[in-house]
Short mmCIF file of C-alpha atoms and ligand atoms in Angstrom, two decimals:
data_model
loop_
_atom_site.label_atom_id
_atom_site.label_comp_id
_atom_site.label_asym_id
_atom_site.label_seq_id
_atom_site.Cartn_x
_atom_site.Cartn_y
_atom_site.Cartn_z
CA UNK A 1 8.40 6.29 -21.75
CA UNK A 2 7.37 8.82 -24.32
CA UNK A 3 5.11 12.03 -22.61
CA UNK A 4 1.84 12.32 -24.24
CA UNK A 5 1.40 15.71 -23.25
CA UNK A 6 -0.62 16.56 -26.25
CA UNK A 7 -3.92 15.06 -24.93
CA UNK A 8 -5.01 13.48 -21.27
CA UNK A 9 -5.23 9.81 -21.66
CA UNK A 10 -2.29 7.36 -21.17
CA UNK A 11 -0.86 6.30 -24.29
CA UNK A 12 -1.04 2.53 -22.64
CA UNK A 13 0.48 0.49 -25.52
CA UNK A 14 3.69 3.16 -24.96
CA UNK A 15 3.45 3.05 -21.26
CA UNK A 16 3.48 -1.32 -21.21
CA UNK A 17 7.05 -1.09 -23.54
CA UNK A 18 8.36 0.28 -19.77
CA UNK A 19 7.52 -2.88 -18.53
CA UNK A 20 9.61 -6.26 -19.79
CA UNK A 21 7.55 -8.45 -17.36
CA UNK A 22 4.85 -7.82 -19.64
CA UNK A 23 6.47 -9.91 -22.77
CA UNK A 24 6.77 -13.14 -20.73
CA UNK A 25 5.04 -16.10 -21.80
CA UNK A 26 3.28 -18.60 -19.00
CA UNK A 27 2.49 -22.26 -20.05
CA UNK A 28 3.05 -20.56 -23.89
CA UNK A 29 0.77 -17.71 -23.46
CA UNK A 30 1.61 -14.32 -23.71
CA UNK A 31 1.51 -12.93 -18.92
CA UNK A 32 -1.61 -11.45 -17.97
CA UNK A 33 -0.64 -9.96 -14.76
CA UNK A 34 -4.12 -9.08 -13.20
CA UNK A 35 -2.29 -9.14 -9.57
CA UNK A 36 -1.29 -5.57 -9.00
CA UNK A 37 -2.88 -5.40 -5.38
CA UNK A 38 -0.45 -8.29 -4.70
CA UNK A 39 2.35 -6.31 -5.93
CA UNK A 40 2.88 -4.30 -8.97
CA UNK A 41 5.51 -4.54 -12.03
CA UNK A 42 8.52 -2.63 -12.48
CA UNK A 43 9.49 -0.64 -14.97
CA UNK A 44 12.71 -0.64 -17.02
CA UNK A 45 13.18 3.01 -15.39
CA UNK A 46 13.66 1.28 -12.10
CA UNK A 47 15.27 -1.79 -12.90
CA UNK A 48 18.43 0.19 -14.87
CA UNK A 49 18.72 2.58 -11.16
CA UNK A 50 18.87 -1.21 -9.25
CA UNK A 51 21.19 -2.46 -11.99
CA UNK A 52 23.46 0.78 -11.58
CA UNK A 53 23.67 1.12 -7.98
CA UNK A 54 25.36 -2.21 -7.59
CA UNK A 55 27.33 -1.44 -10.97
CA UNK A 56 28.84 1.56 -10.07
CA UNK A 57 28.07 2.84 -6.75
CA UNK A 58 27.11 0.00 -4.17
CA UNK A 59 27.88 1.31 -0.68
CA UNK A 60 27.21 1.22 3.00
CA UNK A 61 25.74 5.07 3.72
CA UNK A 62 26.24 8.08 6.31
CA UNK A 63 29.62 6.48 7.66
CA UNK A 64 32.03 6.26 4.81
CA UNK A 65 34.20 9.14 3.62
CA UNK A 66 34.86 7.38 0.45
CA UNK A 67 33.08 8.88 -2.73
CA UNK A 68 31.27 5.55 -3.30
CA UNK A 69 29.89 6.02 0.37
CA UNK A 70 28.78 9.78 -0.49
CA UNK A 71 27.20 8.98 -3.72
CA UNK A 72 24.96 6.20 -2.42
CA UNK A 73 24.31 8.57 1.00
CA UNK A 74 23.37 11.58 -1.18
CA UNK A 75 21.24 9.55 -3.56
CA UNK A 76 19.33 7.73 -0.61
CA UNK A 77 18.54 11.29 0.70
CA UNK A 78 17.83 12.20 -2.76
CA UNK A 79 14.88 9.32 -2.68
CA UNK A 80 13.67 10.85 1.23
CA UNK A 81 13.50 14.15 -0.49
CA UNK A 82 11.70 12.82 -3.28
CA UNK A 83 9.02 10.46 -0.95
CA UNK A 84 8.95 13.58 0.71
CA UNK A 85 7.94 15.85 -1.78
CA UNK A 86 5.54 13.34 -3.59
CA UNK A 87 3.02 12.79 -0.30
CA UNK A 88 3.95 16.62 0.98
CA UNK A 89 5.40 16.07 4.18
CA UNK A 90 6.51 19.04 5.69
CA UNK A 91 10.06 17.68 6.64
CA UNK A 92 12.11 15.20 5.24
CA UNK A 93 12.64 13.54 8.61
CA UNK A 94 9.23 13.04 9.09
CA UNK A 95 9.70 10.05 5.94
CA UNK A 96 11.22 7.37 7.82
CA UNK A 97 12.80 4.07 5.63
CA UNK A 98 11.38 0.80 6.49
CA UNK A 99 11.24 -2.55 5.13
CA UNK A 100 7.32 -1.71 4.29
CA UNK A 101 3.94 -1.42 5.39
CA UNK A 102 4.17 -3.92 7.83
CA UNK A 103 7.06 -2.83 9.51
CA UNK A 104 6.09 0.78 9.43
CA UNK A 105 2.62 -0.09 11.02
CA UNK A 106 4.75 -2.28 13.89
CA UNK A 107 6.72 0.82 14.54
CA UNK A 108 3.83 2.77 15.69
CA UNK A 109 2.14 -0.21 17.36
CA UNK A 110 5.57 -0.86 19.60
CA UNK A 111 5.84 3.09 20.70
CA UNK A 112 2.11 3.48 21.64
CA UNK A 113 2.84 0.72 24.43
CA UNK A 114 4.62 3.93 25.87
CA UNK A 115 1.40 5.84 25.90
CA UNK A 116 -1.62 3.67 26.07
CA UNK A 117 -3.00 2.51 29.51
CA UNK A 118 -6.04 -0.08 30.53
CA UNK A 119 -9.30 0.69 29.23
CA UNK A 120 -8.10 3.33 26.56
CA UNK A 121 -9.73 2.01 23.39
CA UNK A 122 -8.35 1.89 19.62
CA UNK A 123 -10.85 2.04 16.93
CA UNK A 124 -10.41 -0.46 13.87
CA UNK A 125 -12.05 -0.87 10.62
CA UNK A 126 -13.92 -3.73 9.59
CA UNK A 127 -12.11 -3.86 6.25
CA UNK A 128 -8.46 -4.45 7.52
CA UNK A 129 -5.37 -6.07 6.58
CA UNK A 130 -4.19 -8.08 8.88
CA UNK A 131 -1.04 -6.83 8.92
CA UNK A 132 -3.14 -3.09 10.34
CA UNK A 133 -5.18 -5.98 12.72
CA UNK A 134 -2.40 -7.80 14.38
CA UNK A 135 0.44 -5.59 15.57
CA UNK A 136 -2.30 -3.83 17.30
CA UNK A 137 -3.86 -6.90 19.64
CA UNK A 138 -0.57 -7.13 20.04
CA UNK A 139 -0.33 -4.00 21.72
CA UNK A 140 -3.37 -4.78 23.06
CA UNK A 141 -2.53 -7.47 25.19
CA UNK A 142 0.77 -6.04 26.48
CA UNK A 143 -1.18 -3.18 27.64
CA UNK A 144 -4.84 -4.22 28.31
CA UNK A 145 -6.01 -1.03 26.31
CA UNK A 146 -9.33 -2.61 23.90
CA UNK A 147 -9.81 -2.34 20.14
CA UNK A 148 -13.59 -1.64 18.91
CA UNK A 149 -14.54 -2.07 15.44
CA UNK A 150 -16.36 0.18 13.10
CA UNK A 151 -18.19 -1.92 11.49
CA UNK A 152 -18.90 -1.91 7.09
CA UNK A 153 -22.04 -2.44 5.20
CA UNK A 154 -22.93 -5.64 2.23
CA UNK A 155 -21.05 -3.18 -0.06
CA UNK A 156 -18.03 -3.14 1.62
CA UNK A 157 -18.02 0.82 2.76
CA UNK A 158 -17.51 1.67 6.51
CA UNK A 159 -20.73 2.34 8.42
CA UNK A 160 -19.92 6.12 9.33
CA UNK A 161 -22.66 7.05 11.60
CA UNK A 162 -21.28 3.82 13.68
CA UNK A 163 -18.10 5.31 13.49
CA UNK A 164 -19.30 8.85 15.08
CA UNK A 165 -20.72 6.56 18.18
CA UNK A 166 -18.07 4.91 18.92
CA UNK A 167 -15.65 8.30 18.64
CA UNK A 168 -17.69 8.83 22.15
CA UNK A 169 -15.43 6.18 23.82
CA UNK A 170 -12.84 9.01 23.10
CA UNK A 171 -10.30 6.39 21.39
CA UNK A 172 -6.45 7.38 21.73
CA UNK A 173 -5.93 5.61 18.06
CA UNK A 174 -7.92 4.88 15.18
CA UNK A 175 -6.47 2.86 12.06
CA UNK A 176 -8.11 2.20 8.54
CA UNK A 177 -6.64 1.62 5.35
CA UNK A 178 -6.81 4.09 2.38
CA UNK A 179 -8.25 1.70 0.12
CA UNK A 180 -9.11 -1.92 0.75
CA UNK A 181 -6.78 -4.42 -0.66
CA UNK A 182 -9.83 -6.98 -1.03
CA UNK A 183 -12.82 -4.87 -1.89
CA UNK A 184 -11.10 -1.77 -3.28
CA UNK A 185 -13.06 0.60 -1.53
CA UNK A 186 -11.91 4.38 -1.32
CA UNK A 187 -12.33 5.46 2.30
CA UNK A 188 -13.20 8.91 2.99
CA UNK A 189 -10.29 9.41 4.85
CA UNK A 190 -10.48 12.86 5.13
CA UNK A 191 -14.14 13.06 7.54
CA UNK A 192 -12.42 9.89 9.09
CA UNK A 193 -9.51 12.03 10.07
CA UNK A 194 -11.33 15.49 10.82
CA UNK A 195 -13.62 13.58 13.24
CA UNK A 196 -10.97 11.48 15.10
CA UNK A 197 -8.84 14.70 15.86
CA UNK A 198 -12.20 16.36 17.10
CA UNK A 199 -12.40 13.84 19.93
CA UNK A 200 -8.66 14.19 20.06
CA UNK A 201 -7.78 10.79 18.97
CA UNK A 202 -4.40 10.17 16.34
CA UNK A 203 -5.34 8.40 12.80
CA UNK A 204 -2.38 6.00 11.35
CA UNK A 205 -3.69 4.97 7.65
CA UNK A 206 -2.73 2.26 5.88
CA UNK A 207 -1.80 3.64 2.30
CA UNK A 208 -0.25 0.05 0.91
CA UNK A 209 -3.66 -0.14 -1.52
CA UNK A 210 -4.05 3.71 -2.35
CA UNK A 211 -0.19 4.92 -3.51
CA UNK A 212 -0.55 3.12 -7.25
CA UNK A 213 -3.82 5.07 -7.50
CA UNK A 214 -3.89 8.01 -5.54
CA UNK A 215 -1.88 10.95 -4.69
CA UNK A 216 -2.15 11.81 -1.10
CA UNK A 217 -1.09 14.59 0.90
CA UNK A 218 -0.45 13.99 4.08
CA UNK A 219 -0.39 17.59 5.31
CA UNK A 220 -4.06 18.62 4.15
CA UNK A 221 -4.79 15.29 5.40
CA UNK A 222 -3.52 16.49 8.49
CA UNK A 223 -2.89 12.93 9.08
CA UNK A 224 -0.74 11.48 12.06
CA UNK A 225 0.49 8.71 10.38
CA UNK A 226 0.56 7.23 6.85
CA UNK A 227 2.07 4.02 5.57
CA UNK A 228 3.31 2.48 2.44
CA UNK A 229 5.35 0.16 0.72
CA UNK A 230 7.00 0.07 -2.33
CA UNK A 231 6.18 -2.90 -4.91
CA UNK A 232 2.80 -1.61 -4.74
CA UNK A 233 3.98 1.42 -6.88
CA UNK A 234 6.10 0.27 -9.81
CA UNK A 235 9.12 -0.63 -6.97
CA UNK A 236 10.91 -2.79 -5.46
CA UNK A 237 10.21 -5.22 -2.30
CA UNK A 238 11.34 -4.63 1.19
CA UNK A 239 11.02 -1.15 1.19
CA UNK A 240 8.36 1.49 1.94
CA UNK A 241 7.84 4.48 4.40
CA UNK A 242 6.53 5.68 7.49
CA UNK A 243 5.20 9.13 7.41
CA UNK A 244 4.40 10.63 11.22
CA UNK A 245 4.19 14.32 11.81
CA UNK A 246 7.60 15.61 13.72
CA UNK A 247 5.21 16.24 17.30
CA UNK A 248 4.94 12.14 17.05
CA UNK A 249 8.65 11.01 15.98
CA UNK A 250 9.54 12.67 19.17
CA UNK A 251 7.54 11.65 21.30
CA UNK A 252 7.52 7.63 19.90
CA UNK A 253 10.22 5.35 21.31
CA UNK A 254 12.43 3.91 18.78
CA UNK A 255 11.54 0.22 17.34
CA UNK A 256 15.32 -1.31 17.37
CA UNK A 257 18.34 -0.41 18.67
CA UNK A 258 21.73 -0.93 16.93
CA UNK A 259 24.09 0.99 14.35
CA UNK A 260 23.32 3.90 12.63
CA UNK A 261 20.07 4.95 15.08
CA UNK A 262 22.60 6.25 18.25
CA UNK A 263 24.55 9.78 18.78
CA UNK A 264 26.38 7.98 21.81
CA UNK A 265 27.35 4.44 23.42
CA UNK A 266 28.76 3.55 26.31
CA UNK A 267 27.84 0.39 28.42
CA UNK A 268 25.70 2.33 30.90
CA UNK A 269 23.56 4.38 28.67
CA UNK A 270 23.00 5.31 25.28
CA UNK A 271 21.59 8.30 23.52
CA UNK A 272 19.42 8.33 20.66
CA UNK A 273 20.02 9.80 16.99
CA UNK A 274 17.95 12.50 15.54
CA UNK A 275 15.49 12.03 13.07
CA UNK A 276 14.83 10.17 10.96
CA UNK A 277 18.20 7.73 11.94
CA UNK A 278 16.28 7.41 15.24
CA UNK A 279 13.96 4.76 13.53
CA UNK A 280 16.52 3.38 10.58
CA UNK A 281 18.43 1.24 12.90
CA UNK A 282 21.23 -0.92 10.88
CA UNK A 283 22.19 -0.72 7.44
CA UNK A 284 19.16 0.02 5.92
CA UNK A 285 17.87 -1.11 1.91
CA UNK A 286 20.29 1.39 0.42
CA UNK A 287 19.10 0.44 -3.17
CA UNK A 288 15.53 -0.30 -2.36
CA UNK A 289 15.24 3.22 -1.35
CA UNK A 290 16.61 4.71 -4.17
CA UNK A 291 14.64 2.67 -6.43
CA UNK A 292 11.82 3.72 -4.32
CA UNK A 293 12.25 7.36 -5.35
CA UNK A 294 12.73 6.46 -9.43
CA UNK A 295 9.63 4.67 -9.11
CA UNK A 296 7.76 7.58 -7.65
CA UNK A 297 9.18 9.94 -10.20
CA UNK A 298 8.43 7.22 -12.98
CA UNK A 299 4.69 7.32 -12.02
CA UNK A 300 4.37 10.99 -11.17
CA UNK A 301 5.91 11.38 -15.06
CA UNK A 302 3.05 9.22 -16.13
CA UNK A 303 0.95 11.04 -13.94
CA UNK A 304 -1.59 10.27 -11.46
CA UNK A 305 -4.36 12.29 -13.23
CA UNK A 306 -4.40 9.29 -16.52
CA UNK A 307 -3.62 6.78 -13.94
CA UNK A 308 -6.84 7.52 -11.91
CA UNK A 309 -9.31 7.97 -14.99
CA UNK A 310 -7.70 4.85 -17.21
CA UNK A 311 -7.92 2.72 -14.49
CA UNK A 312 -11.84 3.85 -13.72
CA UNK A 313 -12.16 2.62 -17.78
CA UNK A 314 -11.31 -0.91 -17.11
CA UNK A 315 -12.77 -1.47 -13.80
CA UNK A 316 -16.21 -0.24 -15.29
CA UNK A 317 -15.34 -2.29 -18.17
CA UNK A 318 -14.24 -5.57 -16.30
CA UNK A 319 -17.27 -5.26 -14.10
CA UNK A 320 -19.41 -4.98 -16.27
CA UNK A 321 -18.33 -7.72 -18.41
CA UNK A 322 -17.55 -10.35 -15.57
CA UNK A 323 -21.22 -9.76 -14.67
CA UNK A 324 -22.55 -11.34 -17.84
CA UNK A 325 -21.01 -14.23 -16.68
CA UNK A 326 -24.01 -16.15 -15.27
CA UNK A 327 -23.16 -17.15 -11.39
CA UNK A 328 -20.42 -14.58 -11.06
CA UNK A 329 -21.28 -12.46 -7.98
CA UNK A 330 -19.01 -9.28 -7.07
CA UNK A 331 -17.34 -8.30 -3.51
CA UNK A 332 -17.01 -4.98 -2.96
CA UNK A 333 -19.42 -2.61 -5.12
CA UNK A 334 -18.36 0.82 -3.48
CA UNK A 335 -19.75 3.80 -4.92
CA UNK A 336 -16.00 5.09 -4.54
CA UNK A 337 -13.82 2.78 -5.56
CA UNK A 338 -10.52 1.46 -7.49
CA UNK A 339 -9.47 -0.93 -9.90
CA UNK A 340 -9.92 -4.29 -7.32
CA UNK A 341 -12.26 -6.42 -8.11
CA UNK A 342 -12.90 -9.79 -5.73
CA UNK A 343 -15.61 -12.21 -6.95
CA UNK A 344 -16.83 -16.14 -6.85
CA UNK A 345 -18.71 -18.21 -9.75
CA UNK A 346 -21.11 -20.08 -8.20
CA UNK A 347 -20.31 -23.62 -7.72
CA UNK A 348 -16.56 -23.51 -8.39
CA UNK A 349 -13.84 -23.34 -5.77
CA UNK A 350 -11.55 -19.43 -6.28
CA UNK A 351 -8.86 -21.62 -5.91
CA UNK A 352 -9.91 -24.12 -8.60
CA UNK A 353 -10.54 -20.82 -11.18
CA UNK A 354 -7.43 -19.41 -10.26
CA UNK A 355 -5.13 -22.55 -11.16
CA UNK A 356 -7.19 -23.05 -14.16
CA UNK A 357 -6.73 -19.52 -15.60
CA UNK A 358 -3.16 -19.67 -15.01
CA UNK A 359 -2.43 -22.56 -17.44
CA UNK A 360 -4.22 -19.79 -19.51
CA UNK A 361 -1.30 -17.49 -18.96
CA UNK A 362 -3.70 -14.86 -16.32
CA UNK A 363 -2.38 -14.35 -13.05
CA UNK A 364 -4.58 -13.41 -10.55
CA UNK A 365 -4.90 -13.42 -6.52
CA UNK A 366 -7.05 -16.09 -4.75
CA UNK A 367 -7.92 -16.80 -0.71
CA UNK A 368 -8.62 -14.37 1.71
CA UNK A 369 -6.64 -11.40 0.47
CA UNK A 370 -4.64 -10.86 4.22
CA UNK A 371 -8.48 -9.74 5.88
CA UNK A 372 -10.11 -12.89 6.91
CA UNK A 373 -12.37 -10.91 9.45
CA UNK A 374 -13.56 -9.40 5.48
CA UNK A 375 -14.70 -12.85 4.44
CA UNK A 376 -16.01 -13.85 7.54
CA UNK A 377 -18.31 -10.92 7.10
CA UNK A 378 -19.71 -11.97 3.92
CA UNK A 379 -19.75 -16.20 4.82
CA UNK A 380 -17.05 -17.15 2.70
CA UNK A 381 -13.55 -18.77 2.74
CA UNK A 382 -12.02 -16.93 -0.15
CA UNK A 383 -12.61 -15.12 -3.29
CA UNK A 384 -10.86 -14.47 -6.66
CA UNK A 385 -9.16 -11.26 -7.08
CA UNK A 386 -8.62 -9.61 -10.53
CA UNK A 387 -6.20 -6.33 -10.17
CA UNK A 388 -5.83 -3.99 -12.34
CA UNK A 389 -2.65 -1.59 -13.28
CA UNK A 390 -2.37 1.34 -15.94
CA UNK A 391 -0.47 -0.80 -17.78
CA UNK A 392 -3.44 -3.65 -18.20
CA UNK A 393 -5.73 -3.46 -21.29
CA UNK A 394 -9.21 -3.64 -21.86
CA UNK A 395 -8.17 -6.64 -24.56
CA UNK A 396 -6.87 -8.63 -21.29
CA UNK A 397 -10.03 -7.67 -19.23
CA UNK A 398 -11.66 -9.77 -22.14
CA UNK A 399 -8.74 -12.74 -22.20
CA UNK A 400 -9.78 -13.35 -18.44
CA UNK A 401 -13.72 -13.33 -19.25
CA UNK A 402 -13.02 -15.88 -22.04
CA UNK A 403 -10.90 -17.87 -19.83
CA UNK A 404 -13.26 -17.75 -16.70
CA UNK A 405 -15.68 -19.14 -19.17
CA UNK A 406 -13.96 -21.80 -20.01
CA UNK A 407 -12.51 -22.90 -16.27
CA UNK A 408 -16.28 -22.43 -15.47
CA UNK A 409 -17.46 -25.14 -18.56
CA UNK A 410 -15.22 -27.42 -17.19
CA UNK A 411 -15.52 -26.96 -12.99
CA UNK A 412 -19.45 -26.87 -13.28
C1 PLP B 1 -0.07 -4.98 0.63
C2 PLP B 1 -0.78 -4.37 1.74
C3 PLP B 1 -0.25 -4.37 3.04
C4 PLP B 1 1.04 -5.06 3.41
O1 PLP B 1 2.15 -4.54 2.74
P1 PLP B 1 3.57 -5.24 2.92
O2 PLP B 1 4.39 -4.67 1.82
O3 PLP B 1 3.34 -6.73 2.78
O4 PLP B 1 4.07 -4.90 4.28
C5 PLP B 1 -0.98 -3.75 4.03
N1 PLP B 1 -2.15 -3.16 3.77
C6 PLP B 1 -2.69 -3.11 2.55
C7 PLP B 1 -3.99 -2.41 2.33
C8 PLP B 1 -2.03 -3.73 1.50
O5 PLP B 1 -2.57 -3.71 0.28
#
């Protein structure tokens, strides 16, 4: 990737050479990937660190005193360092390695059990995935403790002054996502923070949607906890973080027990690593994690500033031209919000457009996005979600209006 320092827009046509993904042809047509809340493409960047860690340096890490063993150890901490640096932790054991959001999320869930009591209430938002819904009934029903929801309004943002009543139940948790994966609606995470710690409650949010757009740091957050995964930011799969401040990591329980997370076994008791090895139990996803850390540097090199105002340019330009299609009603119209766009034609089945466009070449997302409680709110079973990366183009935005036109001609 060349820098375009010269001027402040993303050179896009440079930026999508990064990506090979982008040259593939589906059913003869030239990919439109339009799924990037799904998961998001990978540079060449990336794909040349996977290709070289198993070429030249593939190792297990922090036991071997071989010099493959030290390179891959030292490059993995290289990646912490970098995660670390790039969401402003104050430690680098406060960025724990997990398979993802999911996994990072069930970490907390499983330790609260350790703290949470009958009748202490959670507070959830309305706009959930359900992967930041279900490991906490989870922990709901192992401990009795309740979760109340704040509830969202027909635009899809969170109903604040609801919020502010139910912070007088004095929750020990609340947990709401960054941005919503469905509707793409910026939270405003910061008030939702600053008013959970004034009641004294903890805040985990779900970053999974916001790391390909935003930059967040977690210490003028002054967030508890703060999750993310991976292949929603130009890496690979079955990796992501946990971020918890030090006071928390402490205190929490570890998630699994097994290699690489003890300082001492013996068959009556065992004693726990420090951080973060604590919570990395077993041989972790040595090369995910370094990839992890090239992708971070990849899109802090294209920089977050472009990212943020190109990808404002096509979602004003995609809505606006998706709602000259006659029938075609939006999901989601947030005053602050991100490239995600969820919609249904009249008449026509998401699924039905969906299957049709792809024999077009354009990939995009249909169903209930992981947040059913979402489209029970607005009455439906599903919607169609168009995505959009820094490295789409407006001249794809206008592919998928042309073929949503046609799937429309022939479903109607
Ligand atoms: C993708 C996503 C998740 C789940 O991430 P995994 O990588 O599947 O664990 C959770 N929350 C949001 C908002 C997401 O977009």
């Amino acid at each position: 990737m060349k820098k375009n320092n010269q001027n402040n827009t993303l050179n896009v046509l440079e930026i999508r050479k990064d990506f090979p993904i982008l040259e593939r042809k589906i059913n003869g047509k030239q990919l439109v990937y339009f799924d990037n809340a799904a998961t998001s493409q990978t540079p060449q960047q990336v794909i040349d660190v996977i290709s070289d860690y198993y070429s030249t340096y593939n190792a297990n890490i922090h036991r071997g005193v071989h010099q493959l063993s030290q390179e891959a150890t030292d490059k993995y901490e290289d990646a912490r360092q970098t995660i670390q640096k790039h969401f402003n932790a104050k430690h680098s054991h406060e960025i724990i390695f997990t398979s993802g959001t999911t996994h990072s999320i069930n970490v907390v869930a499983h330790g609260f059990e350790t703290f949470l009591q009958k009748k202490d209430v959670l507070l959830v938002s309305a706009m959930e995935h359900h992967s930041n819904i279900v490991p906490w009934q989870m922990l709901c029903e192992k401990t009795g403790a309740t979760m109340e929801v704040i509830p969202m309004n027909n635009q899809g943002e969170l109903d604040m002054r609801s919020y502010e009543m139910l912070l007088k139940l004095k929750p020990k948790l609340v947990f709401v996502n960054h941005i919503s994966n469905a509707l793409g609606t910026i939270n405003p995470i910061d008030e939702i923070i600053n008013q959970a710690h004034s009641v004294g409650a903890a805040v985990l949010v779900d970053g999974a949607q916001a790391c390909p757009h935003i930059k967040s740091d977690v210490q003028n957050l002054d967030v508890d906890f703060y999750v993310t995964s991976a292949h929603k930011m130009c890496g690979p799969t079955g990796i992501g973080v946990l971020y918890a401040k030090e006071k928390w990591l402490k205190k929490l329980p570890p998630y699994q027990g097994g290699g690489e997370m003890i300082s001492e076994v013996t068959f009556e008791k065992t004693s726990y690593a420090g951080l973060p090895h604590k919570f990395e139990a077993g041989t972790p996803n040595v090369c995910g994690g370094i990839a992890f850390g090239a992708a971070i540097d990849y899109m802090n090199a294209v920089g977050f500033d472009k990212i943020a105002a190109y990808e404002n340019e096509l979602l004003s330009y995609a809505t606006k031209e998706l709602l000259a299609i006659e029938g075609l009603k939006i999901y989601g119209t947030a005053k602050n919000k991100t490239s995600v766009i969820s919609f249904n034609i009249e008449g026509v089945h998401a699924y039905d457009l969906g299957t049709i466009i792809d024999k077009l070449g354009i990939a995009i997302r249909t169903g209930q996005h992981c947040a059913q409680p979402i489209m029970d709110f607005y009455g439906i079973s599903g919607t169609a979600r168009a995505s959009f990366a820094f490295y789409n183009t407006k001249a794809e935005i206008d592919q998928l209006v042309t073929a949503l036109k046609k799937a429309k001609a022939m479903l109607c």
